[in-house]
CSV table of C-alpha atoms in Angstrom, one decimal:
chain,number,residue,atom,x,y,z
A,355,MET,CA,10.0,-7.4,7.1
A,356,ILE,CA,13.0,-8.9,9.1
A,357,HIS,CA,14.5,-7.5,12.3
A,358,VAL,CA,18.3,-7.7,12.2
A,359,ASN,CA,20.6,-7.7,15.2
A,360,ARG,CA,24.3,-7.8,15.6
A,361,GLY,CA,24.9,-9.2,19.0
A,362,ALA,CA,22.7,-7.2,21.4
A,363,THR,CA,22.6,-4.2,19.1
A,364,SER,CA,19.6,-3.6,16.8
A,365,LEU,CA,20.4,-2.7,13.2
A,366,GLY,CA,16.8,-2.1,12.3
A,367,VAL,CA,14.0,-3.6,10.2
A,368,PHE,CA,14.6,-4.4,6.6
A,369,SER,CA,13.0,-6.2,3.6
A,370,GLU,CA,14.5,-9.4,2.1
A,371,GLU,CA,15.9,-7.4,-0.8
A,372,GLU,CA,17.6,-4.9,1.5
A,373,ILE,CA,19.2,-7.7,3.5
A,374,ARG,CA,20.4,-9.4,0.3
A,375,GLU,CA,22.0,-6.2,-0.9
A,376,GLY,CA,23.5,-5.6,2.6
A,377,LEU,CA,25.1,-9.0,2.6
A,378,ARG,CA,26.6,-8.4,-0.8
A,379,SER,CA,27.9,-4.9,0.1
A,380,GLY,CA,29.2,-6.0,3.5
A,381,ARG,CA,26.6,-4.0,5.5
A,382,PHE,CA,25.4,-7.3,7.1
A,383,THR,CA,27.3,-10.4,7.8
A,384,SER,CA,26.1,-14.0,7.8
A,385,SER,CA,26.6,-14.1,11.6
A,386,ASP,CA,24.1,-11.3,12.1
A,387,ILE,CA,20.8,-12.7,13.5
A,388,GLY,CA,17.3,-12.1,12.3
A,389,TRP,CA,13.7,-12.5,13.4
A,390,ARG,CA,10.3,-11.9,11.8
A,391,GLU,CA,6.7,-12.4,12.8
A,392,GLY,CA,5.9,-16.1,13.2
A,393,MET,CA,9.4,-17.2,14.2
A,394,ALA,CA,9.9,-18.8,17.7
A,395,THR,CA,13.6,-17.8,18.0
A,396,TRP,CA,16.3,-15.7,16.4
A,397,GLN,CA,18.3,-17.3,13.6
A,398,PRO,CA,21.5,-16.3,11.8
A,399,LEU,CA,20.9,-14.8,8.4
A,400,SER,CA,22.7,-17.7,6.8
A,401,GLN,CA,19.9,-20.0,8.0
A,402,PHE,CA,17.1,-18.1,6.3
A,403,PRO,CA,16.1,-20.1,3.2
A,404,GLU,CA,15.5,-17.1,1.0
A,405,LEU,CA,19.0,-15.7,2.0
A,406,ALA,CA,20.9,-18.9,1.7
A,407,GLU,CA,22.3,-18.0,-1.7
A,408,THR,CA,23.7,-14.8,-0.4
A,409,ALA,CA,24.7,-15.5,3.2
A,410,ALA,CA,27.6,-17.9,3.9
A,411,PRO,CA,26.6,-21.2,5.6
A,412,GLY,CA,28.1,-22.8,8.6
A,413,VAL,CA,27.4,-20.2,11.2
A,414,PRO,CA,26.6,-21.6,14.7
A,415,PRO,CA,23.0,-21.0,15.9
A,416,VAL,CA,22.1,-18.5,18.6
A,417,GLN,CA,22.0,-19.7,22.1
A,418,PRO,CA,18.4,-20.5,23.2
A,419,ASP,CA,18.5,-18.2,26.2
A,420,ALA,CA,19.5,-15.2,24.0
A,421,GLY,CA,16.3,-15.1,22.1
A,422,PRO,CA,14.0,-13.2,24.6
A,423,ALA,CA,16.6,-10.6,25.5
A,424,LEU,CA,17.4,-9.8,21.9
A,425,THR,CA,13.7,-9.8,21.0
A,426,SER,CA,13.1,-7.1,23.6
A,427,VAL,CA,15.8,-5.0,22.0
A,428,ALA,CA,14.8,-5.5,18.4
A,429,MET,CA,11.1,-5.2,19.0
A,430,ARG,CA,11.7,-1.4,19.5
A,431,ALA,CA,13.8,-0.9,16.4
A,432,GLY,CA,11.3,1.8,15.3
A,433,LEU,CA,8.8,2.2,12.5
A,434,PRO,CA,10.1,3.0,9.0
A,435,TRP,CA,9.0,6.6,9.5
A,436,GLU,CA,11.5,6.8,12.3
A,437,HIS,CA,14.3,5.9,9.9
A,438,ARG,CA,13.2,8.2,7.0
A,439,GLN,CA,16.6,9.7,6.7
A,440,GLU,CA,17.9,6.4,5.5
A,441,ARG,CA,14.8,5.2,3.6
A,442,GLY,CA,13.6,8.4,2.1
A,443,PHE,CA,10.6,10.6,3.1
A,444,VAL,CA,8.0,9.2,0.7
A,445,SER,CA,9.2,5.6,1.0
A,446,ALA,CA,9.2,5.7,4.8
A,447,PHE,CA,5.7,7.2,4.9
A,448,ILE,CA,4.3,4.6,2.6
A,449,GLU,CA,6.0,1.7,4.4
A,450,THR,CA,4.7,2.9,7.8
A,451,LEU,CA,1.2,3.4,6.4
A,452,SER,CA,1.2,-0.1,5.0
A,453,ILE,CA,2.5,-1.9,8.1
A,454,VAL,CA,0.2,0.0,10.5
A,455,LEU,CA,-2.9,-0.7,8.4
A,456,THR,CA,-2.1,-4.3,7.5
A,457,LYS,CA,-0.1,-5.5,10.5
A,458,PRO,CA,-0.8,-3.2,13.5
A,459,ALA,CA,0.3,-5.7,16.0
A,460,GLU,CA,3.8,-6.0,14.4
A,461,ALA,CA,3.9,-2.3,13.8
A,462,PHE,CA,3.3,-1.2,17.4
A,463,ALA,CA,5.5,-4.0,18.7
A,464,ILE,CA,8.5,-2.3,17.0
A,465,MET,CA,7.4,1.3,17.5
A,466,LYS,CA,9.8,3.3,19.8
A,467,ARG,CA,8.0,4.2,23.0
A,468,GLU,CA,10.0,7.4,23.3
A,469,GLY,CA,11.9,9.7,21.0
A,470,GLY,CA,9.8,12.9,21.1
A,471,LEU,CA,6.4,14.0,19.9
A,472,GLY,CA,7.5,15.8,16.7
A,473,GLU,CA,8.0,12.9,14.4
A,474,PRO,CA,4.7,11.2,15.1
A,475,LEU,CA,2.9,14.5,15.0
A,476,ILE,CA,4.3,15.3,11.6
A,477,TYR,CA,3.2,11.9,10.4
A,478,ALA,CA,-0.3,12.4,11.8
A,479,LEU,CA,-0.6,15.8,10.1
A,480,ILE,CA,0.4,14.5,6.7
A,481,GLY,CA,-2.0,11.5,6.8
A,482,GLY,CA,-4.8,13.4,8.3
A,483,CYS,CA,-4.6,16.5,6.1
A,484,VAL,CA,-4.2,14.4,2.9
A,485,GLY,CA,-7.3,12.3,3.8
A,486,GLY,CA,-9.3,15.2,5.0
A,487,PHE,CA,-8.7,17.5,2.1
A,488,VAL,CA,-9.3,14.8,-0.5
A,489,SER,CA,-12.5,13.9,1.3
A,490,PHE,CA,-13.6,17.5,1.2
A,491,LEU,CA,-13.0,17.6,-2.6
A,492,PHE,CA,-15.1,14.5,-3.0
A,493,SER,CA,-17.9,16.2,-1.1
A,494,LEU,CA,-17.7,19.2,-3.3
A,495,GLY,CA,-17.8,16.9,-6.3
A,496,PHE,CA,-21.0,15.3,-5.1
A,497,GLN,CA,-22.6,18.6,-4.4
A,498,SER,CA,-21.7,19.8,-7.9
A,499,VAL,CA,-24.2,17.2,-9.3
A,500,GLY,CA,-26.9,19.6,-8.1
A,501,LEU,CA,-25.7,22.2,-10.5
A,502,PHE,CA,-27.9,20.6,-13.2
A,503,LYS,CA,-30.9,20.4,-11.0
A,504,ASP,CA,-31.1,23.6,-9.1
A,505,GLN,CA,-29.1,26.6,-10.5
A,506,GLN,CA,-29.5,28.7,-7.3
A,507,ASN,CA,-28.2,26.0,-5.0
A,508,GLY,CA,-25.4,25.3,-7.5
A,509,LEU,CA,-24.3,28.9,-7.6
A,510,ALA,CA,-24.3,28.9,-3.8
A,511,ALA,CA,-22.2,25.8,-3.7
A,512,MET,CA,-19.7,27.3,-6.2
A,513,ALA,CA,-19.5,30.5,-4.1
A,514,GLY,CA,-18.8,28.5,-1.0
A,515,MET,CA,-16.1,26.4,-2.6
A,516,GLY,CA,-13.4,29.1,-2.3
A,517,ILE,CA,-14.3,29.9,1.3
A,518,GLY,CA,-14.6,26.3,2.3
A,519,SER,CA,-11.2,25.4,0.7
A,520,VAL,CA,-9.4,28.2,2.5
A,521,ALA,CA,-11.0,27.3,5.8
A,522,ILE,CA,-10.2,23.6,5.6
A,523,VAL,CA,-6.6,24.3,4.6
A,524,ILE,CA,-6.1,26.6,7.6
A,525,LEU,CA,-8.2,24.9,10.2
A,526,LEU,CA,-7.8,21.2,9.5
A,527,PRO,CA,-4.1,21.0,10.7
A,528,LEU,CA,-5.1,22.9,13.8
A,529,PHE,CA,-8.0,20.6,14.6
A,530,ILE,CA,-5.7,17.6,14.0
A,531,VAL,CA,-3.1,18.9,16.5
A,532,ILE,CA,-5.6,19.9,19.1
A,533,GLY,CA,-7.6,16.7,18.8
A,534,LEU,CA,-4.5,14.5,19.0
A,535,PHE,CA,-3.2,16.1,22.2
A,536,ILE,CA,-6.7,16.1,23.9
A,537,GLY,CA,-7.5,12.6,22.7
A,538,SER,CA,-4.2,11.2,23.8
A,539,ALA,CA,-4.6,12.9,27.2
A,540,ILE,CA,-8.1,11.4,27.7
A,541,VAL,CA,-7.1,7.9,26.5
A,542,HIS,CA,-4.0,7.9,28.7
A,543,LEU,CA,-6.0,9.0,31.7
A,544,CYS,CA,-8.5,6.2,31.0
A,545,LEU,CA,-5.6,3.8,30.6
A,546,MET,CA,-4.3,4.8,34.0
A,547,ILE,CA,-7.8,4.3,35.5
A,548,VAL,CA,-8.0,0.7,34.2
A,549,GLY,CA,-4.4,0.0,35.3
A,550,GLY,CA,-2.9,-0.4,31.8
A,551,ALA,CA,-0.6,2.6,31.6
A,552,ASN,CA,2.8,1.0,31.9
A,553,GLN,CA,4.5,3.7,29.9
A,554,PRO,CA,4.4,7.5,29.9
A,555,PHE,CA,2.0,9.8,28.1
A,556,GLU,CA,4.5,10.1,25.2
A,557,THR,CA,3.9,6.4,24.3
A,558,THR,CA,0.2,6.9,24.2
A,559,PHE,CA,0.6,10.0,22.0
A,560,ARG,CA,2.8,8.1,19.6
A,561,VAL,CA,0.3,5.3,19.3
A,562,LEU,CA,-2.6,7.6,18.5
A,563,ALA,CA,-0.5,9.7,16.1
A,564,PHE,CA,0.6,6.8,14.0
A,565,SER,CA,-2.9,5.3,14.1
A,566,GLN,CA,-4.6,8.5,13.0
A,567,GLY,CA,-1.9,9.3,10.5
A,568,SER,CA,-2.2,5.9,8.9
A,569,THR,CA,-6.0,5.7,8.8
A,570,GLY,CA,-6.5,9.3,7.7
A,571,PRO,CA,-5.9,8.6,4.0
A,572,LEU,CA,-8.7,6.0,4.1
A,573,GLN,CA,-11.1,9.0,4.1
A,574,MET,CA,-10.3,9.2,0.4
A,575,VAL,CA,-12.6,6.3,-0.2
A,576,PRO,CA,-15.8,7.8,-1.7
A,577,VAL,CA,-19.0,7.9,0.4
A,578,CYS,CA,-17.9,5.5,3.2
A,579,GLY,CA,-14.3,6.6,3.7
A,580,GLY,CA,-15.0,8.4,6.9
A,581,LEU,CA,-16.6,5.4,8.5
A,582,ILE,CA,-13.9,3.0,7.4
A,583,SER,CA,-11.2,5.4,8.6
A,584,GLY,CA,-12.9,5.9,12.0
A,585,VAL,CA,-13.5,2.2,12.7
A,586,TRP,CA,-10.0,1.1,11.7
A,587,ALA,CA,-8.5,3.9,13.7
A,588,LEU,CA,-10.2,2.5,16.8
A,589,VAL,CA,-8.9,-1.0,16.0
A,590,CYS,CA,-5.3,0.2,15.4
A,591,THR,CA,-5.4,2.3,18.6
A,592,CYS,CA,-6.6,-0.6,20.7
A,593,ILE,CA,-3.9,-2.9,19.4
A,594,GLY,CA,-1.3,-0.3,19.5
A,595,LEU,CA,-1.9,0.6,23.2
A,596,ALA,CA,-1.8,-3.1,24.1
A,597,ARG,CA,1.5,-3.6,22.4
A,598,ALA,CA,3.2,-0.4,23.3
A,599,HIS,CA,2.2,-0.4,27.0
A,600,GLU,CA,2.6,-4.2,27.2
A,601,THR,CA,-0.8,-4.6,28.7
A,602,ASP,CA,-3.7,-6.9,27.8
A,603,THR,CA,-6.0,-6.0,24.9
A,604,GLY,CA,-9.1,-5.8,27.2
A,605,ARG,CA,-7.7,-2.9,29.2
A,606,ALA,CA,-6.7,-1.1,26.0
A,607,VAL,CA,-10.2,-1.5,24.5
A,608,VAL,CA,-11.8,-0.2,27.7
A,609,ALA,CA,-9.5,2.8,27.8
A,610,VAL,CA,-10.4,3.7,24.2
A,611,PHE,CA,-14.1,3.1,24.4
A,612,LEU,CA,-14.6,4.5,28.0
A,613,PRO,CA,-14.7,8.2,26.8
A,614,LEU,CA,-17.2,7.3,24.1
A,615,VAL,CA,-19.4,5.5,26.5
A,616,VAL,CA,-19.2,8.4,29.0
A,617,CYS,CA,-20.1,10.9,26.2
A,618,CYS,CA,-23.0,8.8,24.9
A,619,GLY,CA,-24.2,8.3,28.5
A,620,ASP,CA,-24.1,12.0,29.3
A,621,SER,CA,-26.0,12.8,26.1
A,622,TRP,CA,-28.7,10.2,26.9
A,623,LEU,CA,-29.1,11.6,30.5
A,624,CYS,CA,-29.4,15.1,29.2
A,625,SER,CA,-32.0,14.1,26.7
A,626,CYS,CA,-33.9,12.3,29.5
A,627,SER,CA,-33.7,15.3,31.8
A,628,VAL,CA,-35.0,17.6,29.1
A,629,CYS,CA,-37.9,15.2,28.3
A,630,SER,CA,-38.6,15.0,32.0
A,631,ALA,CA,-38.7,18.7,32.4
A,632,HIS,CA,-41.0,19.4,29.5
A,633,GLY,CA,-43.0,16.2,29.6
A,634,PRO,CA,-45.6,17.4,32.3
A,635,GLN,CA,-46.1,20.7,30.6
A,636,ARG,CA,-46.6,19.0,27.3
A,637,ILE,CA,-49.3,16.8,28.8
A,638,ILE,CA,-51.1,19.9,30.2
A,639,ASP,CA,-50.9,21.6,26.8
A,640,ILE,CA,-52.4,18.6,25.1
A,641,ARG,CA,-55.2,18.4,27.6
A,642,ARG,CA,-56.0,22.1,27.2
A,643,ASN,CA,-56.1,21.7,23.5
A,644,ALA,CA,-58.4,18.7,23.7
A,645,ALA,CA,-60.7,20.6,26.2
A,646,SER,CA,-60.9,23.6,23.9
A,647,ARG,CA,-61.8,21.5,20.9
A,648,SER,CA,-64.6,19.6,22.8
A,649,ALA,CA,-66.1,22.8,24.3
A,650,PRO,CA,-69.5,23.7,22.6
A,651,CYS,CA,-69.5,26.7,20.3
A,652,PRO,CA,-71.5,29.8,21.7
A,653,GLY,CA,-74.8,30.6,20.1
């Protein structure tokens, strides 16, 4: 994917074929400048080897001091999903899914920090619902194997299929929305605690929404899809927060894992407190049982 600018104005992010077609149709000119991951500076489209046959040569290079300023503009050109009116609904979703899963650093470097919560929320709902529902169908398929072993359990599973399907269709989108808002609020608070929240809550929400929406379909992988989806969601979220908030990755990692550590710590403390409360009584009961067993029988 290549970022294209005309002066200081970002034209968006396009594939090589789209740029070739744009050069032929007049949408782009050879003086437009481009940048992609791995390049040190911006270059005119005429200096891209793969576009040399289409773009006219002889365009003067961009001034060296113009690179950083233009990079800042183009790096927020937006993900393909944010340009779905031009790219098409399905194409924009697949392209966003692909770039977030395979190149999260690049994806969140061009993601718009602002622009509303609606677009990322819809994306997260689509990805999460598709992955969750297919995963549910897989679980029903694995349970159906028991139909040949235990008829009673099989009939119970069949009876629960309709109820479970209706429940997941109704509740899954609700759980995704609630979890996304609560999770974003907690992560943003932790990011503020560690000093990495350089952008508003909306930016954090957009990172989590695009991360969850992209990793949700990974649940469709049989057996271990849930684990893969969860792990990669954490990775994408950490990278996304670092790029979107322009903070170091360490702060982003701490902000993401701090709630998990706190929850695990609370659970461990509760377990210890329960054991402490019942431990002495348990010892007394054991001693009483031992004494009753060792006592001689009457007569």
